[in-house]
Short mmCIF file of C-alpha atoms and ligand atoms in Angstrom, two decimals:
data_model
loop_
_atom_site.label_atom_id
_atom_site.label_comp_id
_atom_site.label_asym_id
_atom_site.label_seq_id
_atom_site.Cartn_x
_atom_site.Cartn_y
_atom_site.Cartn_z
CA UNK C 1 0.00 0.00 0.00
CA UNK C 2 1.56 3.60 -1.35
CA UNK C 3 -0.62 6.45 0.43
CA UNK C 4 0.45 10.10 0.08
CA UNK C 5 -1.80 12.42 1.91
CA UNK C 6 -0.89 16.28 1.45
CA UNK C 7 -1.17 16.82 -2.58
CA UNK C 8 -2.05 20.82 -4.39
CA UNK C 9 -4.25 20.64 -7.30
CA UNK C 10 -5.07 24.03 -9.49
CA UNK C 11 -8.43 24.54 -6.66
CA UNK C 12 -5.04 26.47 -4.91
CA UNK C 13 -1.40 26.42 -6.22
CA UNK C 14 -0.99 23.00 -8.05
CA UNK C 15 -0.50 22.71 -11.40
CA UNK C 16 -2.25 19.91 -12.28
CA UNK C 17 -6.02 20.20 -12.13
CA UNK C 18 -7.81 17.78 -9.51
CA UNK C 19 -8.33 15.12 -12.06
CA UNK C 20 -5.28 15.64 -14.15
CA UNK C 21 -3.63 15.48 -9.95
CA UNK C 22 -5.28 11.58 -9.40
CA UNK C 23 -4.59 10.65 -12.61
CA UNK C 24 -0.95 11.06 -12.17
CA UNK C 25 -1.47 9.73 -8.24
CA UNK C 26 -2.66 6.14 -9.90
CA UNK C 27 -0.14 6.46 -13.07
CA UNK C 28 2.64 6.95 -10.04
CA UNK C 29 1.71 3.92 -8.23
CA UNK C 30 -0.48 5.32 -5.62
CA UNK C 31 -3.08 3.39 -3.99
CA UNK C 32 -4.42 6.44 -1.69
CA UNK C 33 -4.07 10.23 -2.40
CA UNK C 34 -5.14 12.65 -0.24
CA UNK C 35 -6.29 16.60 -1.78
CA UNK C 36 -5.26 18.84 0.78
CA UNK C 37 -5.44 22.61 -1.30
CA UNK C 38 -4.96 25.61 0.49
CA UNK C 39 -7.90 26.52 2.41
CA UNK C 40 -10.74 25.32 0.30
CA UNK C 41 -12.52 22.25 -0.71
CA UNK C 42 -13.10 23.60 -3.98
CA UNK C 43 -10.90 20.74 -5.73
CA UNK C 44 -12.80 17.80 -3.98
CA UNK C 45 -15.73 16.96 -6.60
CA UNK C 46 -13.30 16.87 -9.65
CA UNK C 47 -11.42 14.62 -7.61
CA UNK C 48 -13.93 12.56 -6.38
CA UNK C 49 -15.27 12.10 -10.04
CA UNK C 50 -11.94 11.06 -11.21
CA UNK C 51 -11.03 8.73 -8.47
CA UNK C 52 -14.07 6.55 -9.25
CA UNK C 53 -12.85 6.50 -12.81
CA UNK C 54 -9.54 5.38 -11.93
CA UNK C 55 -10.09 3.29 -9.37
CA UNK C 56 -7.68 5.26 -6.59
CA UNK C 57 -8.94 5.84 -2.69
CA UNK C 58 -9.48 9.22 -2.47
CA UNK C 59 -9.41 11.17 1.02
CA UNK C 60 -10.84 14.61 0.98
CA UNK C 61 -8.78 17.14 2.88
CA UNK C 62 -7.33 20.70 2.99
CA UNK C 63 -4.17 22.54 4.52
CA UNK C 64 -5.48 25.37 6.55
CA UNK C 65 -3.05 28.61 6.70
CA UNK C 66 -3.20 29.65 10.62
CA UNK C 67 -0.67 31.43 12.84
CA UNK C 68 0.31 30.22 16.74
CA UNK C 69 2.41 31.85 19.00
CA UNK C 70 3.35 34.13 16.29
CA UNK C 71 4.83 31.83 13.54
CA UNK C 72 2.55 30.77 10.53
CA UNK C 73 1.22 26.67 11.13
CA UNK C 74 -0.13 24.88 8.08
CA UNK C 75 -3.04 22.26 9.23
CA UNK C 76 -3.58 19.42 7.34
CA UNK C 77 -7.88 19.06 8.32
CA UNK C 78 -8.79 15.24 6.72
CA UNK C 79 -12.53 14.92 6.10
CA UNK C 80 -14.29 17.59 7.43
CA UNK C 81 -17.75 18.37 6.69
CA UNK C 82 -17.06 21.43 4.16
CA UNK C 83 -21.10 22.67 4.76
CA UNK C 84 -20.17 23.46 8.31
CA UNK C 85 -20.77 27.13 9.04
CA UNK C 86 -17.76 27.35 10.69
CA UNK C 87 -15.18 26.21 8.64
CA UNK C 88 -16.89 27.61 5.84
CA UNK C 89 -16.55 31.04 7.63
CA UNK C 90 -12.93 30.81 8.87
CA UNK C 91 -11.64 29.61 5.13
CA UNK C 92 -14.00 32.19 3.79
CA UNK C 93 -11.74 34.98 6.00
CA UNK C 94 -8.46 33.49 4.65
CA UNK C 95 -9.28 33.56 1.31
CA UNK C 96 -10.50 37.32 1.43
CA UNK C 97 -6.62 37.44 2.96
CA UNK C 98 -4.95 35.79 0.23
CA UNK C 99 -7.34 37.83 -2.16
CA UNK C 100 -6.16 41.73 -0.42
CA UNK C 101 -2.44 40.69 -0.62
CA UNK C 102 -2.08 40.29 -4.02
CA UNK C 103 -2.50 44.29 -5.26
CA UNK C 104 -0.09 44.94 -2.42
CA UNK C 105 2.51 42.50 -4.04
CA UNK C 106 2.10 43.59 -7.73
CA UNK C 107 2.03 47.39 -6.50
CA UNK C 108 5.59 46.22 -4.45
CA UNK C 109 6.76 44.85 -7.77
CA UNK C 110 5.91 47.26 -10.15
CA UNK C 111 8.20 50.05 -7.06
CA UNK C 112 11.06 48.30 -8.69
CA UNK C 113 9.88 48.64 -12.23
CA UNK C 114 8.43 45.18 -13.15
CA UNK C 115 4.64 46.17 -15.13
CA UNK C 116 2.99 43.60 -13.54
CA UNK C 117 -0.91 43.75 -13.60
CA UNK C 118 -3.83 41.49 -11.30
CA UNK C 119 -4.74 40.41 -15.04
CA UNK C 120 -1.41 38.73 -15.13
CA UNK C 121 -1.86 36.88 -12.57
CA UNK C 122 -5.62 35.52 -13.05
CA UNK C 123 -4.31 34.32 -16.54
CA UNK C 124 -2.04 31.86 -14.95
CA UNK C 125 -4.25 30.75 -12.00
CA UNK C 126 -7.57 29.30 -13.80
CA UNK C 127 -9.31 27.16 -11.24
CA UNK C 128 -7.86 28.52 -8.15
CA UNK C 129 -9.95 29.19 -5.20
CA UNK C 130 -6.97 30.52 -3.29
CA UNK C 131 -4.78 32.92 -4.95
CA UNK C 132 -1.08 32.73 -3.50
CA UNK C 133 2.74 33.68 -3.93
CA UNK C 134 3.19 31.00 -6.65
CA UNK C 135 0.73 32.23 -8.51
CA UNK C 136 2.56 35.57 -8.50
CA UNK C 137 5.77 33.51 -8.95
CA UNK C 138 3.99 32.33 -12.05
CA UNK C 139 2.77 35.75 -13.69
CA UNK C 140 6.66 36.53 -13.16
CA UNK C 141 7.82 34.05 -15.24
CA UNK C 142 5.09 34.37 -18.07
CA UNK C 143 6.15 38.09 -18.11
CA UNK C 144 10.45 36.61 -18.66
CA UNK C 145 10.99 38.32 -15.33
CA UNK C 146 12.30 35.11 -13.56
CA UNK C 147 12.93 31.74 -15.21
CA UNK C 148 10.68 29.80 -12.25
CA UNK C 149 8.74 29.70 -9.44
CA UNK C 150 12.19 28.83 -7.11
CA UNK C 151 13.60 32.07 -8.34
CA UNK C 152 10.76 34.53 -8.46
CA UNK C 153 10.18 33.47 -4.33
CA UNK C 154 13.93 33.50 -4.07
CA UNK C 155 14.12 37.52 -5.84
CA UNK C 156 10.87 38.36 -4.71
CA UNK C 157 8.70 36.37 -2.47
CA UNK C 158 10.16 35.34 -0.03
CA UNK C 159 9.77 36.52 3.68
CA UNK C 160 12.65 39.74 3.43
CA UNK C 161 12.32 40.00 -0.39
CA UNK C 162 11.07 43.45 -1.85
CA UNK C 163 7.15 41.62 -2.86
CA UNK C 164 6.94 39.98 0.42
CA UNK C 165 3.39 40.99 1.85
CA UNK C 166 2.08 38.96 5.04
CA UNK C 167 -1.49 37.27 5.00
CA UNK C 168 -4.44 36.68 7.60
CA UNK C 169 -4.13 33.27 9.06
CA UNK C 170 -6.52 32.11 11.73
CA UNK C 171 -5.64 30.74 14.84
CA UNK C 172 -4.44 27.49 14.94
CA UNK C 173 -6.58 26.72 18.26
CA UNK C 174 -9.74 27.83 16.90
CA UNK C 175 -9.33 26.14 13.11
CA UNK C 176 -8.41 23.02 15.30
CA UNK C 177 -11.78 23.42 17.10
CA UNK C 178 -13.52 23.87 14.03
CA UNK C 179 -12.25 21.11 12.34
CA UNK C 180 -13.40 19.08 15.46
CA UNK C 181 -16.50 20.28 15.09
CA UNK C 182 -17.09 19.37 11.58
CA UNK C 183 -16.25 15.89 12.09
CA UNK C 184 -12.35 16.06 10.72
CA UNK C 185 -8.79 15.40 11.82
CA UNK C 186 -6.43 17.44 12.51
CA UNK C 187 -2.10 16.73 11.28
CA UNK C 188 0.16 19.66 11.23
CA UNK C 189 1.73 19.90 8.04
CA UNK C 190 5.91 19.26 7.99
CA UNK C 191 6.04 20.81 12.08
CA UNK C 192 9.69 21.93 11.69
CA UNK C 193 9.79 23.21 8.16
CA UNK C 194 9.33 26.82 8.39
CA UNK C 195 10.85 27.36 11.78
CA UNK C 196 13.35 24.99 11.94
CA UNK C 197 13.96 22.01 14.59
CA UNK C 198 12.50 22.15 17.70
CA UNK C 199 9.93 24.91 16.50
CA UNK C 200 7.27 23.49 17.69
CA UNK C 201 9.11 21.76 20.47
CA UNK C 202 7.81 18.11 22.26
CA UNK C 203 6.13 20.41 24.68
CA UNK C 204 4.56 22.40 22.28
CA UNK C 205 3.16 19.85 20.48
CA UNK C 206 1.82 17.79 23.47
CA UNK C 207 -0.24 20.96 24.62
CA UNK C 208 -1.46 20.46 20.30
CA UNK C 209 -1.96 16.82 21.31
CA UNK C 210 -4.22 17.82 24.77
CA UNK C 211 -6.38 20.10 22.40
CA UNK C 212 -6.85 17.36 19.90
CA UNK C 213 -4.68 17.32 17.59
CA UNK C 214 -4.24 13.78 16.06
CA UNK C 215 -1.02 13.71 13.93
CA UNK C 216 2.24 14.85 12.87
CA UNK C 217 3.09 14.90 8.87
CA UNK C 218 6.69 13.69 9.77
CA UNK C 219 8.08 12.64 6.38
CA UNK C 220 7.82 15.58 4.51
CA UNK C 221 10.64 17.05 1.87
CA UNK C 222 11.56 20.03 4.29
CA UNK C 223 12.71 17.46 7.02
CA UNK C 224 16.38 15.45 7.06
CA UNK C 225 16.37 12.90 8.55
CA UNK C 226 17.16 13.80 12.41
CA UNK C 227 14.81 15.96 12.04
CA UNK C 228 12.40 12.89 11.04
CA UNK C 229 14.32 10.50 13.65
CA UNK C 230 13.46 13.02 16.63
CA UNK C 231 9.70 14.28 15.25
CA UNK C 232 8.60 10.30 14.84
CA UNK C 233 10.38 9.78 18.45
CA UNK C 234 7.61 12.66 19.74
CA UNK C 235 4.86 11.73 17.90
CA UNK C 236 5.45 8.34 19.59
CA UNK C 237 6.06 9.31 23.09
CA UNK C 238 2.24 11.70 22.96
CA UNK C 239 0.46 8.61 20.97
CA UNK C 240 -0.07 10.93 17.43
CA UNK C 241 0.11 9.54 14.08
CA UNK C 242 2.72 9.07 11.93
CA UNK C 243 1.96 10.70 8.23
CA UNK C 244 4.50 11.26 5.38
CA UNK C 245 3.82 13.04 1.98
CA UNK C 246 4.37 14.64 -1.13
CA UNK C 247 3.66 18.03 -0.95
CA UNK C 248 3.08 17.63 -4.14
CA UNK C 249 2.40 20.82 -6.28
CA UNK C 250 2.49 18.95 -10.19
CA UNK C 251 5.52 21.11 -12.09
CA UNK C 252 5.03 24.18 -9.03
CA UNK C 253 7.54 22.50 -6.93
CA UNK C 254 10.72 20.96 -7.19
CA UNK C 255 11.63 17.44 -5.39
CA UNK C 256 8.08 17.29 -4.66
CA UNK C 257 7.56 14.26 -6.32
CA UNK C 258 3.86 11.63 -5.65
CA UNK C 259 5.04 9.63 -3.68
CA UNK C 260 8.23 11.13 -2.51
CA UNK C 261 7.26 10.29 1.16
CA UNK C 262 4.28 8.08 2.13
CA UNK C 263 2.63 7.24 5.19
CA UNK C 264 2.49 3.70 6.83
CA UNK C 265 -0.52 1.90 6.18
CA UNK C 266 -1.19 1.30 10.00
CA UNK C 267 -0.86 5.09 10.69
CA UNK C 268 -3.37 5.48 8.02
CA UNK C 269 -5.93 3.45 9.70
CA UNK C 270 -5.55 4.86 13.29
CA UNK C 271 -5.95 8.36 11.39
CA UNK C 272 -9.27 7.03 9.63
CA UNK C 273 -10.24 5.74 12.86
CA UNK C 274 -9.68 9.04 14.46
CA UNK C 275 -11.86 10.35 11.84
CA UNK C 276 -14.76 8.48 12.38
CA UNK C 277 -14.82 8.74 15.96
CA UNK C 278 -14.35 12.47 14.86
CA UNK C 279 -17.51 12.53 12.48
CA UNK C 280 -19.90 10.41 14.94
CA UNK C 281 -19.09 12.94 17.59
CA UNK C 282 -19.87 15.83 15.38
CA UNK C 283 -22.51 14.01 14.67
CA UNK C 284 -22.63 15.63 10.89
CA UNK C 285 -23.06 14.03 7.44
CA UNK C 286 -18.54 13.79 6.96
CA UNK C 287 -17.02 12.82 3.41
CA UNK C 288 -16.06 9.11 3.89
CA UNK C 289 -12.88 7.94 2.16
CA UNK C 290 -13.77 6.95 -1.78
CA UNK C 291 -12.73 3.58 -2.22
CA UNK C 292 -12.24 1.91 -5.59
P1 AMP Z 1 1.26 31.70 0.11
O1 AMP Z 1 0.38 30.69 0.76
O2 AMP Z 1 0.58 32.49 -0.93
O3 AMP Z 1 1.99 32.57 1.10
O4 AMP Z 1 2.37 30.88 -0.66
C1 AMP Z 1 2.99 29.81 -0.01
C2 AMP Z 1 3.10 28.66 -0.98
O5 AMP Z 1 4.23 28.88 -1.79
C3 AMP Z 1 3.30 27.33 -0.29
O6 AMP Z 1 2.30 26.45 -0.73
C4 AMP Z 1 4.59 26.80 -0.78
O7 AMP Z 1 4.45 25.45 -1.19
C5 AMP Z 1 4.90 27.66 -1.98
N1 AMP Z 1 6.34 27.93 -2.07
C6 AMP Z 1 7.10 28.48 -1.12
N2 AMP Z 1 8.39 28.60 -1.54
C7 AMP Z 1 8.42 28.09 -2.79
C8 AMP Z 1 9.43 27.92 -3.78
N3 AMP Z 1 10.69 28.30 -3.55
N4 AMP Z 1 9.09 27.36 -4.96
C9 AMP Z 1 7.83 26.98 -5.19
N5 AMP Z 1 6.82 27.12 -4.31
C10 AMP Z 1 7.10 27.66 -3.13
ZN1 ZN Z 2 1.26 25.36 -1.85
FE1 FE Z 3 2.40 23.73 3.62
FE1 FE Z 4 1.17 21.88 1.04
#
């Protein structure tokens, strides 16, 4: 069993869309994907559709943007009800975000002489539902500006780079909550890949564990392996689950590969069994995993 469960479609900064995303999940070997865009759903029928064609298990997710103690936290929320009020709110308020950065950037850019327009960037993000930096990386390199995405966040993007512009994020308490409440799971996405080891540290992430959380994605691209050694050692020692994962962003990203990292199929089930005792406490109508 090959399951890889934190994948981008086009819904946010993939570049595949969601079916061209499974199709290449099954054509890589897959036999479970998981569609985790940025802060929307938006991807999840396409997928659905083609998962039943190709005979993949499909798991219906998202990667939340929210902020703790100051640093930005990406949650990975697994099969949440995407009707609940909630959720449907708190996404709604990060998108808005991502929506009143992006003049902010392109006025930034065009300071240091690049005539960059919004129309730009909308031609090279059909689909998405949650406009970002790459998309902006994008517009850069259709305009000859940068030759890719790694070098227009390297010039530009990046945190300390002349176009940086911070976002909203919610809290990562209250999206945790809210996931809770609409029946879904709760994984932070690679733990020490923005701030760097021990950022989260184990008692950090046990006060995560007390509020609910139910996993750590610890094979992930941005982690060596001591990094990996030490973050599976924690999850462990507070009982979370185990994930590993792509990342996977089609051509957006490099080393990103399907498949790159995987999780164990026993993780997998103690997460799906999380899930369901998540969705009969919620007691709402949840997406159940597609099977083939
Ligand atoms: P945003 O959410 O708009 O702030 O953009 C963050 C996204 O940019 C994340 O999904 C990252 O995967 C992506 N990203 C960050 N650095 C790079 C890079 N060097 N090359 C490609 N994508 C990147
Ligand atoms: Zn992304
Ligand atoms: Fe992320
Ligand atoms: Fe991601």
């Amino acid at each position: 069993m090959r399951i890889d469960l934190h994948t981008h479609s086009r819904a946010s900064d993939g570049t595949d869309t969601p079916a061209e995303l499974v199709r290449a999940a099954a054509g890589a070997g897959l036999d479970v994907v998981a569609i985790t865009d940025h802060d929307t759903a938006t991807g999840w029928a396409e997928a659905e559709e083609t998962a039943r064609e190709v005979g993949i298990e499909l798991v219906r997710g998202m990667e939340v943007s929210t902020r703790h103690q100051g640093a930005g936290v990406h949650l990975l929320a697994y099969l949440p009800d995407p009707t609940h009020a909630g959720l449907e709110q708190a996404l709604a308020k990060i998108l808005a975000g991502r929506n009143s950065r992006v003049p902010a950037m392109l006025e930034r850019l065009r300071t240091h002489g690049i005539a960059i327009q919004a129309q730009d960037v909308r031609r090279v993000s059909p689909g998405t539902a949650a406009t970002g930096r790459p998309h902006v990386a994008d517009a850069l390199v259709e305009l000859g500006v940068v030759s890719d995405r790694t070098e227009a966040f390297r010039q530009w993007l990046n945190p300390g780079r002349p176009a940086y512009v911070d976002r909203y994020a919610a809290g990562l308490l209250d999206v945790m909550a809210v996931v809770a409440e609409a029946g879904g799971v709760s994984v932070i996405a690679h733990p020490w890949g923005r701030r760097g080891p021990d950022q989260p540290d184990e008692a950090e992430i046990a006060a995560l564990a007390q509020a609910g959380l139910a996993g750590l994605e610890v094979d992930h691209q941005d982690h060596g392996p001591d990094d990996r050694d030490r973050l599976r050692a924690i999850a462990r020692n507070l009982g979370l689950v185990v994930t590993g994962s792509s990342d996977y962003h089609g051509t957006g990203k490099r080393d990103h590969d399907l498949g790159v990292n995987t999780t164990a199929p026993e993780e997998y089930a103690r997460l799906l069994d999380l899930a369901a005792a998540a969705a009969e406490r919620s007691g709402r109508a949840t997406p159940q995993v597609l099977r083939p």
